[in-house]
């Protein structure tokens, strides 16, 4: 593993390299597959995957913070608010995993994979993620002291396996709390140790399910703010009732498909039945290939759709239809007809000039209501510049940014 610096963006990246003959090659390949398919505030971003005849390379976001297995963490104690905050963050991640396809399990719950950052909790190392259906020949890594008995001894893996892993980390954290007990009232530490003992039952059938865990954690840690509360208030879509959402890019490579998929997943996470449409590209348009992308939970994927066929999909009973237009030169009638219209730009050293030119040339076309500019891979300073630029053009669409601190 290497730490690299992006010369133009002035940001760190982690480069993971592994030989194709290495016994852990399948683990890194699994991580690449999972991170390319799903995105979350709890996970590092995957920027690129490359391979040659001998090695596989992953380029990922560098996660800066304090690991739960680091000396800095081990040399300090947690107070009850800190303890509650971290446990709620772990619960949020467990809920995220459970919101994915029915068969997805994280498996590798251990302190070394949890990092506390200034923006919340991050989980790293997804090489042991498994799909309980169709994983013949794949053996996930199991960390002694944190892995469920069915992982160590062999057995049927399921949701209860991740419940055990969650419980093992709750116990690890609770033991870091040194607050004295009250004579008449149990401390949060005692209550969390009790919760962990339930999650750590030998038999999977005796462990609580995810709903029971949610209720117990919320009851125990009700005074602490939810780790994901801030992010939940900053979604992409302003109105989930919007039937058709159009997403286009000011140019190729600004992350149009990524934002469109985030939009679809955000709606699906709220229980909406979503269709994701990738339109046929012009020869000089985006080269994004979604043929390898299968349907996600509550999301039906339609690849290479012609604009005239959208009306047919409208009759299929979807709650929302997210349309990925890719890079566009002009807005089509279909784009204008959508309830929400999203334009993806990048106001940085690499893409900034073309994004600025696109917005300038279309300032007469961009409306205020139901229009949104997303400055992808932005930081606070560049987002501020984007908003200032839009004001200078005298246009007032919504404007949000995705960067180190996600929407």
CSV table of N, CA, C and O in Angstrom, one decimal, residues 3 13 21-22 40 44 50 62 77 95 102 127 141 150 177 180 186 244 249-250 349 356 371:
chain,number,residue,atom,x,y,z
A,3,UNK,N,1.0,5.7,-0.2
A,3,UNK,CA,0.4,7.0,0.0
A,3,UNK,C,0.9,7.9,-1.1
A,3,UNK,O,2.1,8.2,-1.2
A,13,UNK,N,-4.0,10.3,-2.0
A,13,UNK,CA,-4.7,9.1,-2.4
A,13,UNK,C,-3.9,7.9,-1.9
A,13,UNK,O,-2.7,7.9,-1.7
A,21,UNK,N,-0.8,-13.4,-8.0
A,21,UNK,CA,-0.5,-14.7,-7.4
A,21,UNK,C,-0.5,-14.7,-5.9
A,21,UNK,O,-0.4,-15.7,-5.2
A,22,UNK,N,-0.8,-13.5,-5.3
A,22,UNK,CA,-0.9,-13.4,-3.9
A,22,UNK,C,-2.2,-14.1,-3.4
A,22,UNK,O,-3.2,-13.9,-4.0
A,40,UNK,N,-21.1,5.5,0.0
A,40,UNK,CA,-21.6,5.9,1.3
A,40,UNK,C,-20.7,6.8,2.0
A,40,UNK,O,-19.4,6.7,1.8
A,44,UNK,N,-14.6,4.8,2.0
A,44,UNK,CA,-13.7,5.6,1.2
A,44,UNK,C,-14.1,5.5,-0.3
A,44,UNK,O,-14.7,4.5,-0.7
A,50,UNK,N,-7.0,-0.4,-11.9
A,50,UNK,CA,-6.1,-0.7,-13.0
A,50,UNK,C,-5.5,-2.1,-12.8
A,50,UNK,O,-5.3,-2.5,-11.6
A,62,UNK,N,-7.9,8.8,0.6
A,62,UNK,CA,-7.1,8.7,1.8
A,62,UNK,C,-7.9,9.1,3.0
A,62,UNK,O,-8.4,10.2,3.1
A,77,UNK,N,-9.2,7.3,27.2
A,77,UNK,CA,-10.5,6.7,27.6
A,77,UNK,C,-11.6,7.5,26.9
A,77,UNK,O,-11.5,8.6,26.5
A,95,UNK,N,-26.8,-0.5,9.5
A,95,UNK,CA,-28.1,-0.2,8.8
A,95,UNK,C,-27.9,-0.1,7.3
A,95,UNK,O,-28.7,-0.5,6.5
A,102,UNK,N,-30.1,-8.1,-0.3
A,102,UNK,CA,-30.4,-9.0,0.9
A,102,UNK,C,-29.2,-9.9,1.3
A,102,UNK,O,-29.1,-10.2,2.4
A,127,UNK,N,-12.5,-6.2,1.7
A,127,UNK,CA,-12.0,-7.4,1.0
A,127,UNK,C,-12.7,-8.6,1.5
A,127,UNK,O,-12.7,-9.6,0.8
A,141,UNK,N,-11.9,-13.3,5.5
A,141,UNK,CA,-11.0,-13.3,6.6
A,141,UNK,C,-11.8,-13.2,7.9
A,141,UNK,O,-12.8,-12.5,8.0
A,150,UNK,N,-19.5,-19.0,13.7
A,150,UNK,CA,-19.7,-19.6,12.4
A,150,UNK,C,-18.7,-19.3,11.4
A,150,UNK,O,-18.5,-20.0,10.4
A,177,UNK,N,-14.5,2.7,28.4
A,177,UNK,CA,-15.1,3.7,29.2
A,177,UNK,C,-14.8,3.4,30.7
A,177,UNK,O,-15.0,2.3,31.1
A,180,UNK,N,-17.3,5.8,36.6
A,180,UNK,CA,-17.7,5.1,37.8
A,180,UNK,C,-19.2,4.8,37.7
A,180,UNK,O,-20.0,5.6,37.2
A,186,UNK,N,-27.8,2.3,36.2
A,186,UNK,CA,-26.8,1.7,35.4
A,186,UNK,C,-26.2,2.7,34.4
A,186,UNK,O,-26.9,3.5,33.9
A,244,UNK,N,-39.6,12.5,-12.5
A,244,UNK,CA,-38.5,12.3,-13.4
A,244,UNK,C,-37.4,13.3,-13.0
A,244,UNK,O,-37.6,14.5,-12.9
A,249,UNK,N,-24.0,16.3,-17.5
A,249,UNK,CA,-22.7,16.8,-17.2
A,249,UNK,C,-22.3,18.0,-18.1
A,249,UNK,O,-22.6,18.0,-19.3
A,250,UNK,N,-21.5,18.9,-17.5
A,250,UNK,CA,-21.1,20.1,-18.3
A,250,UNK,C,-20.0,19.6,-19.3
A,250,UNK,O,-19.7,20.2,-20.3
A,349,UNK,N,-9.0,22.9,-10.8
A,349,UNK,CA,-7.9,23.2,-11.8
A,349,UNK,C,-8.0,22.4,-13.0
A,349,UNK,O,-7.6,22.9,-14.1
A,356,UNK,N,-17.1,26.3,-16.4
A,356,UNK,CA,-17.4,27.7,-16.4
A,356,UNK,C,-18.0,28.1,-17.8
A,356,UNK,O,-18.9,28.8,-17.9
A,371,UNK,N,-34.1,23.4,-10.7
A,371,UNK,CA,-32.7,23.2,-11.3
A,371,UNK,C,-31.7,23.2,-10.1
A,371,UNK,O,-31.8,23.9,-9.1
